[in-house]
PDB file of C-alpha atoms in Angstrom:
ATOM      1  CA  MET A  14      16.795 -11.890   1.452  1.00  0.00           C
ATOM      2  CA  THR A  15      16.051 -16.051   1.744  1.00  0.00           C
ATOM      3  CA  TYR A  16      17.258 -18.444   4.924  1.00  0.00           C
ATOM      4  CA  GLU A  17      16.765 -22.217   5.761  1.00  0.00           C
ATOM      5  CA  PHE A  18      15.626 -23.240   9.252  1.00  0.00           C
ATOM      6  CA  GLU A  19      14.424 -26.666  10.335  1.00  0.00           C
ATOM      7  CA  GLY A  20      12.546 -27.863  13.767  1.00  0.00           C
ATOM      8  CA  LYS A  21      11.125 -30.631  14.785  1.00  0.00           C
ATOM      9  CA  THR A  22       7.504 -28.990  13.667  1.00  0.00           C
ATOM     10  CA  GLU A  23       6.865 -25.966  11.883  1.00  0.00           C
ATOM     11  CA  LYS A  24       5.762 -23.919  14.578  1.00  0.00           C
ATOM     12  CA  GLU A  25       9.447 -24.220  16.374  1.00  0.00           C
ATOM     13  CA  ALA A  26      11.370 -23.857  12.608  1.00  0.00           C
ATOM     14  CA  ILE A  27       9.294 -20.045  12.442  1.00  0.00           C
ATOM     15  CA  GLU A  28      10.300 -19.436  16.009  1.00  0.00           C
ATOM     16  CA  LYS A  29      14.051 -20.332  15.136  1.00  0.00           C
ATOM     17  CA  ALA A  30      13.561 -18.013  12.157  1.00  0.00           C
ATOM     18  CA  ALA A  31      12.187 -15.231  14.305  1.00  0.00           C
ATOM     19  CA  ILE A  32      14.788 -15.514  16.875  1.00  0.00           C
ATOM     20  CA  GLU A  33      17.843 -15.559  14.703  1.00  0.00           C
ATOM     21  CA  LEU A  34      16.642 -12.569  12.501  1.00  0.00           C
ATOM     22  CA  ASN A  35      14.929 -10.463  14.927  1.00  0.00           C
ATOM     23  CA  LEU A  36      11.935 -10.270  13.164  1.00  0.00           C
ATOM     24  CA  GLU A  37       8.233 -10.270  13.793  1.00  0.00           C
ATOM     25  CA  ARG A  38       6.424 -13.102  12.206  1.00  0.00           C
ATOM     26  CA  ASP A  39       4.525 -10.700   9.912  1.00  0.00           C
ATOM     27  CA  GLN A  40       7.945  -9.326   9.018  1.00  0.00           C
ATOM     28  CA  PHE A  41       8.546 -12.457   6.743  1.00  0.00           C
ATOM     29  CA  ASP A  42       7.092 -14.922   4.398  1.00  0.00           C
ATOM     30  CA  VAL A  43       7.477 -19.162   5.010  1.00  0.00           C
ATOM     31  CA  GLU A  44       7.994 -21.680   2.224  1.00  0.00           C
ATOM     32  CA  ILE A  45       7.995 -25.330   3.591  1.00  0.00           C
ATOM     33  CA  LEU A  46      10.585 -26.923   1.814  1.00  0.00           C
ATOM     34  CA  GLU A  47      10.397 -30.597   3.387  1.00  0.00           C
ATOM     35  CA  THR A  48       8.594 -32.617   6.103  1.00  0.00           C
ATOM     36  CA  GLN A  49       9.958 -35.714   7.919  1.00  0.00           C
ATOM     37  CA  LYS A  50       7.415 -37.378  10.066  1.00  0.00           C
ATOM     38  CA  ASN A  51       8.408 -39.293  13.589  1.00  0.00           C
ATOM     39  CA  SER A  52       9.258 -43.400  12.389  1.00  0.00           C
ATOM     40  CA  LEU A  53      11.157 -45.992  14.518  1.00  0.00           C
ATOM     41  CA  PHE A  54      14.489 -44.884  13.432  1.00  0.00           C
ATOM     42  CA  LYS A  55      14.409 -41.477  12.267  1.00  0.00           C
ATOM     43  CA  LYS A  56      12.838 -38.144  13.996  1.00  0.00           C
ATOM     44  CA  GLY A  57      10.513 -35.579  12.453  1.00  0.00           C
ATOM     45  CA  TYR A  58      11.598 -32.359  11.343  1.00  0.00           C
ATOM     46  CA  VAL A  59      10.572 -29.708   8.833  1.00  0.00           C
ATOM     47  CA  LYS A  60      12.812 -27.654   6.896  1.00  0.00           C
ATOM     48  CA  ILE A  61      11.163 -24.064   5.833  1.00  0.00           C
ATOM     49  CA  ARG A  62      12.791 -21.329   3.698  1.00  0.00           C
ATOM     50  CA  VAL A  63      11.827 -17.503   5.023  1.00  0.00           C
ATOM     51  CA  HIS A  64      11.619 -15.213   2.339  1.00  0.00           C
ATOM     52  CA  THR A  65      12.390 -11.669   4.343  1.00  0.00           C
ATOM     53  CA  LEU A  66      10.485  -8.115   3.634  1.00  0.00           C
ATOM     54  CA  ASP A  67      13.580  -5.883   4.628  1.00  0.00           C
ATOM     55  CA  ASP A  68      13.570  -4.764   0.956  1.00  0.00           C
ATOM     56  CA  GLU A  69       9.610  -3.256   0.824  1.00  0.00           C
ATOM     57  CA  LYS A  70      10.316  -0.503   2.955  1.00  0.00           C
ATOM     58  CA  PRO A  71       6.917   1.614   1.623  1.00  0.00           C
ATOM     59  CA  SER A  72       6.592   4.814   1.061  1.00  0.00           C
ATOM     60  CA  PHE A  73       3.685   7.703   2.216  1.00  0.00           C
ATOM     61  CA  GLY A  74       3.923  10.931   0.066  1.00  0.00           C
ATOM     62  CA  PHE A  75       2.345  11.198  -3.043  1.00  0.00           C
ATOM     63  CA  LYS A  76       5.032  13.038  -4.665  1.00  0.00           C
ATOM     64  CA  GLU A  77       7.390  10.208  -3.743  1.00  0.00           C
ATOM     65  CA  ARG A  78       5.133   7.674  -5.187  1.00  0.00           C
ATOM     66  CA  GLU A  79       5.023   9.574  -8.528  1.00  0.00           C
ATOM     67  CA  GLU A  80       8.746   9.114  -8.820  1.00  0.00           C
ATOM     68  CA  ASN A  81       8.400   5.477  -7.972  1.00  0.00           C
ATOM     69  CA  PHE A  82       5.640   5.177 -10.505  1.00  0.00           C
ATOM     70  CA  THR A  83       7.922   6.565 -13.375  1.00  0.00           C
ATOM     71  CA  ARG A  84      10.802   4.551 -12.342  1.00  0.00           C
ATOM     72  CA  ILE A  85      10.905   2.478 -15.311  1.00  0.00           C
ATOM     73  CA  VAL A  86      14.379   1.408 -17.218  1.00  0.00           C
ATOM     74  CA  SER A  87      15.249   2.636 -20.506  1.00  0.00           C
ATOM     75  CA  ASP A  88      15.273  -0.860 -21.951  1.00  0.00           C
ATOM     76  CA  PRO A  89      12.818  -3.517 -20.413  1.00  0.00           C
ATOM     77  CA  LEU A  90      14.148  -6.348 -22.390  1.00  0.00           C
ATOM     78  CA  PRO A  91      15.936  -9.020 -20.415  1.00  0.00           C
ATOM     79  CA  GLN A  92      19.908  -7.841 -19.673  1.00  0.00           C
ATOM     80  CA  SER A  93      20.983 -11.269 -18.322  1.00  0.00           C
ATOM     81  CA  GLU A  94      20.372 -15.165 -18.688  1.00  0.00           C
ATOM     82  CA  PHE A  95      18.681 -14.449 -15.074  1.00  0.00           C
ATOM     83  CA  GLU A  96      15.896 -12.296 -16.591  1.00  0.00           C
ATOM     84  CA  GLN A  97      15.067 -13.995 -19.683  1.00  0.00           C
ATOM     85  CA  LYS A  98      14.611 -17.367 -17.711  1.00  0.00           C
ATOM     86  CA  LEU A  99      12.489 -15.597 -14.697  1.00  0.00           C
ATOM     87  CA  ILE A 100      10.006 -13.496 -17.891  1.00  0.00           C
ATOM     88  CA  GLU A 101       9.866 -16.908 -19.227  1.00  0.00           C
ATOM     89  CA  PHE A 102       8.970 -18.638 -16.543  1.00  0.00           C
ATOM     90  CA  ILE A 103       6.024 -15.930 -15.702  1.00  0.00           C
ATOM     91  CA  THR A 104       4.965 -15.809 -19.099  1.00  0.00           C
ATOM     92  CA  ASN A 105       4.713 -19.916 -19.338  1.00  0.00           C
ATOM     93  CA  VAL A 106       2.619 -19.676 -15.832  1.00  0.00           C
ATOM     94  CA  VAL A 107       0.286 -17.442 -17.282  1.00  0.00           C
ATOM     95  CA  GLU A 108       0.022 -18.771 -20.333  1.00  0.00           C
ATOM     96  CA  LYS A 109      -0.865 -22.182 -19.056  1.00  0.00           C
ATOM     97  CA  MET A 110      -2.973 -20.611 -17.098  1.00  0.00           C
ATOM     98  CA  GLY A 111      -5.072 -19.972 -20.438  1.00  0.00           C
ATOM     99  CA  TYR A 112      -4.465 -16.298 -20.322  1.00  0.00           C
ATOM    100  CA  ASP A 113      -2.112 -13.930 -22.573  1.00  0.00           C
ATOM    101  CA  VAL A 114       0.413 -11.539 -21.232  1.00  0.00           C
ATOM    102  CA  LYS A 115       3.209  -9.508 -22.153  1.00  0.00           C
ATOM    103  CA  VAL A 116       6.320  -9.865 -19.541  1.00  0.00           C
ATOM    104  CA  GLU A 117       8.812  -7.036 -19.203  1.00  0.00           C
ATOM    105  CA  VAL A 118      11.459  -5.380 -16.695  1.00  0.00           C
ATOM    106  CA  THR A 119      10.126  -1.964 -15.180  1.00  0.00           C
ATOM    107  CA  TYR A 120      12.983  -1.495 -12.848  1.00  0.00           C
ATOM    108  CA  ARG A 121      16.393  -2.566 -11.359  1.00  0.00           C
ATOM    109  CA  GLU A 122      17.438  -1.892  -7.976  1.00  0.00           C
ATOM    110  CA  ASP A 123      19.869  -3.571  -5.315  1.00  0.00           C
ATOM    111  CA  LYS A 124      18.550  -6.820  -4.668  1.00  0.00           C
ATOM    112  CA  LYS A 125      15.023  -5.841  -6.622  1.00  0.00           C
ATOM    113  CA  LEU A 126      13.624  -7.001  -9.715  1.00  0.00           C
ATOM    114  CA  GLY A 127      10.289  -4.971 -10.957  1.00  0.00           C
ATOM    115  CA  ILE A 128       8.504  -7.085 -13.718  1.00  0.00           C
ATOM    116  CA  LYS A 129       5.184  -6.162 -15.050  1.00  0.00           C
ATOM    117  CA  MET A 130       2.842  -8.319 -16.397  1.00  0.00           C
ATOM    118  CA  ASP A 131       0.510  -6.910 -19.798  1.00  0.00           C
ATOM    119  CA  SER A 132      -2.790  -8.727 -20.196  1.00  0.00           C
ATOM    120  CA  SER A 133      -6.166  -8.424 -21.163  1.00  0.00           C
ATOM    121  CA  TYR A 134      -6.815 -10.459 -17.943  1.00  0.00           C
ATOM    122  CA  SER A 135      -5.462  -8.134 -15.585  1.00  0.00           C
ATOM    123  CA  SER A 136      -8.252  -8.022 -13.349  1.00  0.00           C
ATOM    124  CA  ILE A 137      -8.509 -12.139 -12.825  1.00  0.00           C
ATOM    125  CA  LEU A 138      -4.069 -11.962 -12.768  1.00  0.00           C
ATOM    126  CA  ILE A 139      -4.699  -9.564  -9.761  1.00  0.00           C
ATOM    127  CA  GLY A 140      -7.474 -11.489  -8.147  1.00  0.00           C
ATOM    128  CA  ARG A 141      -9.281 -10.981  -5.007  1.00  0.00           C
ATOM    129  CA  LYS A 142      -7.716  -8.322  -2.539  1.00  0.00           C
ATOM    130  CA  GLY A 143      -4.369  -9.298  -4.630  1.00  0.00           C
ATOM    131  CA  LYS A 144      -4.301 -12.584  -4.113  1.00  0.00           C
ATOM    132  CA  ASN A 145      -3.604 -14.013  -7.294  1.00  0.00           C
ATOM    133  CA  LEU A 146      -0.704 -11.729  -7.949  1.00  0.00           C
ATOM    134  CA  ASP A 147       0.498 -12.074  -4.732  1.00  0.00           C
ATOM    135  CA  ALA A 148       0.760 -16.040  -5.608  1.00  0.00           C
ATOM    136  CA  LEU A 149       2.373 -15.353  -8.933  1.00  0.00           C
ATOM    137  CA  GLN A 150       4.657 -13.005  -7.028  1.00  0.00           C
ATOM    138  CA  VAL A 151       5.559 -16.221  -4.656  1.00  0.00           C
ATOM    139  CA  LEU A 152       6.216 -18.209  -7.626  1.00  0.00           C
ATOM    140  CA  ALA A 153       8.389 -16.039  -9.284  1.00  0.00           C
ATOM    141  CA  ASN A 154      10.663 -15.295  -5.925  1.00  0.00           C
ATOM    142  CA  ILE A 155      11.151 -19.360  -5.619  1.00  0.00           C
ATOM    143  CA  TYR A 156      12.101 -20.094  -9.094  1.00  0.00           C
ATOM    144  CA  ALA A 157      14.259 -17.211  -8.708  1.00  0.00           C
ATOM    145  CA  GLY A 158      15.484 -18.449  -5.771  1.00  0.00           C
ATOM    146  CA  ARG A 159      16.398 -21.986  -7.906  1.00  0.00           C
ATOM    147  CA  LEU A 160      18.490 -19.601 -10.706  1.00  0.00           C
ATOM    148  CA  GLY A 161      20.578 -18.936  -7.651  1.00  0.00           C
ATOM    149  CA  HIS A 162      19.734 -15.323  -7.091  1.00  0.00           C
ATOM    150  CA  GLU A 163      18.208 -15.555  -3.291  1.00  0.00           C
ATOM    151  CA  GLU A 164      18.848 -12.454  -2.781  1.00  0.00           C
ATOM    152  CA  ILE A 165      17.317 -10.792  -5.309  1.00  0.00           C
ATOM    153  CA  ARG A 166      13.398  -9.717  -4.571  1.00  0.00           C
ATOM    154  CA  VAL A 167      10.779 -10.102  -7.439  1.00  0.00           C
ATOM    155  CA  ILE A 168       7.751  -7.503  -7.339  1.00  0.00           C
ATOM    156  CA  LEU A 169       5.577  -8.420  -9.690  1.00  0.00           C
ATOM    157  CA  ASP A 170       2.714  -6.127 -11.031  1.00  0.00           C
ATOM    158  CA  THR A 171      -0.096  -5.502 -13.366  1.00  0.00           C
ATOM    159  CA  GLU A 172      -1.880  -2.177 -14.106  1.00  0.00           C
ATOM    160  CA  ASN A 173      -0.432  -0.694 -11.262  1.00  0.00           C
ATOM    161  CA  TYR A 174      -1.691  -2.663  -8.707  1.00  0.00           C
ATOM    162  CA  ARG A 175       0.610  -2.854  -6.225  1.00  0.00           C
ATOM    163  CA  ILE A 176       0.499   1.327  -5.957  1.00  0.00           C
ATOM    164  CA  ARG A 177      -3.039   1.598  -6.227  1.00  0.00           C
ATOM    165  CA  ARG A 178      -3.296  -0.998  -3.267  1.00  0.00           C
ATOM    166  CA  GLU A 179      -0.749   0.767  -1.124  1.00  0.00           C
ATOM    167  CA  GLU A 180      -2.629   4.189  -1.798  1.00  0.00           C
ATOM    168  CA  THR A 181      -5.871   2.566  -0.672  1.00  0.00           C
ATOM    169  CA  LEU A 182      -4.523   0.874   2.485  1.00  0.00           C
ATOM    170  CA  VAL A 183      -2.849   4.233   3.453  1.00  0.00           C
ATOM    171  CA  ARG A 184      -6.297   6.244   3.360  1.00  0.00           C
ATOM    172  CA  LEU A 185      -7.792   3.503   4.846  1.00  0.00           C
ATOM    173  CA  ALA A 186      -4.887   3.437   7.729  1.00  0.00           C
ATOM    174  CA  TYR A 187      -5.697   6.947   8.546  1.00  0.00           C
ATOM    175  CA  ASN A 188      -9.612   6.586   8.169  1.00  0.00           C
ATOM    176  CA  THR A 189      -9.957   3.939  10.645  1.00  0.00           C
ATOM    177  CA  ALA A 190      -7.238   5.759  13.419  1.00  0.00           C
ATOM    178  CA  ASP A 191     -10.195   8.716  13.385  1.00  0.00           C
ATOM    179  CA  LYS A 192     -12.945   5.833  13.901  1.00  0.00           C
ATOM    180  CA  VAL A 193     -11.230   4.558  16.749  1.00  0.00           C
ATOM    181  CA  ARG A 194     -10.566   7.634  18.273  1.00  0.00           C
ATOM    182  CA  LEU A 195     -14.294   8.756  17.821  1.00  0.00           C
ATOM    183  CA  SER A 196     -15.770   5.625  18.829  1.00  0.00           C
ATOM    184  CA  LYS A 197     -12.829   4.544  21.742  1.00  0.00           C
ATOM    185  CA  LYS A 198     -13.240   0.950  20.433  1.00  0.00           C
ATOM    186  CA  SER A 199     -10.916  -1.113  18.346  1.00  0.00           C
ATOM    187  CA  ILE A 200     -11.672  -2.012  15.041  1.00  0.00           C
ATOM    188  CA  LEU A 201     -10.193  -5.311  12.926  1.00  0.00           C
ATOM    189  CA  LEU A 202      -9.407  -4.706   9.762  1.00  0.00           C
ATOM    190  CA  GLU A 203      -9.964  -7.117   6.463  1.00  0.00           C
ATOM    191  CA  PRO A 204      -7.231  -9.880   6.459  1.00  0.00           C
ATOM    192  CA  MET A 205      -3.986  -8.735   4.674  1.00  0.00           C
ATOM    193  CA  ASN A 206      -0.650 -10.734   3.694  1.00  0.00           C
ATOM    194  CA  PRO A 207       2.678  -9.539   5.503  1.00  0.00           C
ATOM    195  CA  PHE A 208       3.615  -6.270   3.544  1.00  0.00           C
ATOM    196  CA  GLU A 209       0.138  -5.185   3.715  1.00  0.00           C
ATOM    197  CA  ARG A 210      -0.129  -5.313   7.435  1.00  0.00           C
ATOM    198  CA  ARG A 211       3.107  -3.985   7.834  1.00  0.00           C
ATOM    199  CA  LEU A 212       2.135  -0.553   5.829  1.00  0.00           C
ATOM    200  CA  ILE A 213      -0.593  -0.392   8.323  1.00  0.00           C
ATOM    201  CA  HIS A 214       1.198  -0.526  10.991  1.00  0.00           C
ATOM    202  CA  THR A 215       4.028   1.938   9.859  1.00  0.00           C
ATOM    203  CA  THR A 216       1.239   4.469   8.716  1.00  0.00           C
ATOM    204  CA  LEU A 217      -0.052   4.677  12.244  1.00  0.00           C
ATOM    205  CA  ASN A 218       3.340   4.165  14.324  1.00  0.00           C
ATOM    206  CA  ASP A 219       3.670   7.933  14.900  1.00  0.00           C
ATOM    207  CA  ILE A 220      -0.070   8.462  15.969  1.00  0.00           C
ATOM    208  CA  PRO A 221       0.370   8.800  19.766  1.00  0.00           C
ATOM    209  CA  ASP A 222      -3.068   7.721  20.757  1.00  0.00           C
ATOM    210  CA  VAL A 223      -3.337   4.848  18.440  1.00  0.00           C
ATOM    211  CA  GLU A 224      -2.121   1.202  18.611  1.00  0.00           C
ATOM    212  CA  THR A 225      -1.569  -1.519  15.924  1.00  0.00           C
ATOM    213  CA  LYS A 226      -1.311  -4.976  16.600  1.00  0.00           C
ATOM    214  CA  SER A 227      -1.596  -8.526  13.975  1.00  0.00           C
ATOM    215  CA  GLU A 228      -4.096 -11.276  14.949  1.00  0.00           C
ATOM    216  CA  GLY A 229      -4.382 -14.857  13.564  1.00  0.00           C
ATOM    217  CA  ASP A 230      -2.344 -17.399  12.127  1.00  0.00           C
ATOM    218  CA  GLY A 231      -1.015 -18.108   8.474  1.00  0.00           C
ATOM    219  CA  LEU A 232       0.197 -15.917   6.049  1.00  0.00           C
ATOM    220  CA  TYR A 233      -3.355 -13.442   5.878  1.00  0.00           C
ATOM    221  CA  LYS A 234      -3.489 -12.516   9.500  1.00  0.00           C
ATOM    222  CA  GLN A 235      -5.718  -8.990  10.106  1.00  0.00           C
ATOM    223  CA  VAL A 236      -4.799  -5.958  12.037  1.00  0.00           C
ATOM    224  CA  ARG A 237      -6.614  -4.607  15.264  1.00  0.00           C
ATOM    225  CA  VAL A 238      -6.417  -0.784  15.706  1.00  0.00           C
ATOM    226  CA  PHE A 239      -6.979   0.463  19.298  1.00  0.00           C
ATOM    227  CA  TYR A 240      -7.253   3.304  21.103  1.00  0.00           C
ATOM    228  CA  LYS A 241      -4.712   3.659  23.661  1.00  0.00           C
ATOM    229  CA  GLY A 242      -4.894   7.632  24.547  1.00  0.00           C
ATOM    230  CA  ILE A 243      -2.256   9.549  25.481  1.00  0.00           C
ATOM    231  CA  ARG A 244      -0.797   9.395  28.257  1.00  0.00           C
TER     232      ARG A 244
END
């Protein structure tokens, strides 16, 4: 879902969004829509659009992952004008980057649309730690909003990177928890996007002697895993 908020500063607008939506900061992405500086006749303000991550609930069982992996629609061709325009948009963006691509729908769920890109340059489209793929997904979601479908969360993937990355992060979370237990010292993980951080938090949430918290500013924060013992 997407929402819009205003504040005197970006920080104030984000704080308003967190309070009104009852969310932690790492549970939503922020897009700056408009910035107005203070002047003699006008007060400054910042307008933001918030993309919540509620729809992206991680799964941890490998059986469930396999079911998600095979969740392919019978007809990958666009079923509406909205899907057609979205596919054309993604195709045009990638081709203007200089890479060949074939774009099609992989699954349709309530308020979620899965789209995959087939390209001989998939590694470039993914980028380091998936940052290029994340950027393309943000563009796709912004365009979906401009088409009047702010309620749809577009999940963009290529070479099944999302599933493979999720499994890697779950293993990382458990391995890090084991190291923290042995050393009794905290470990700071690599910078991650909001969904990846939430995956780490959720994976370790039920482990009684380990806690997690996000540190840093901006979209890509780090998760610190630390030992708290059993009380």
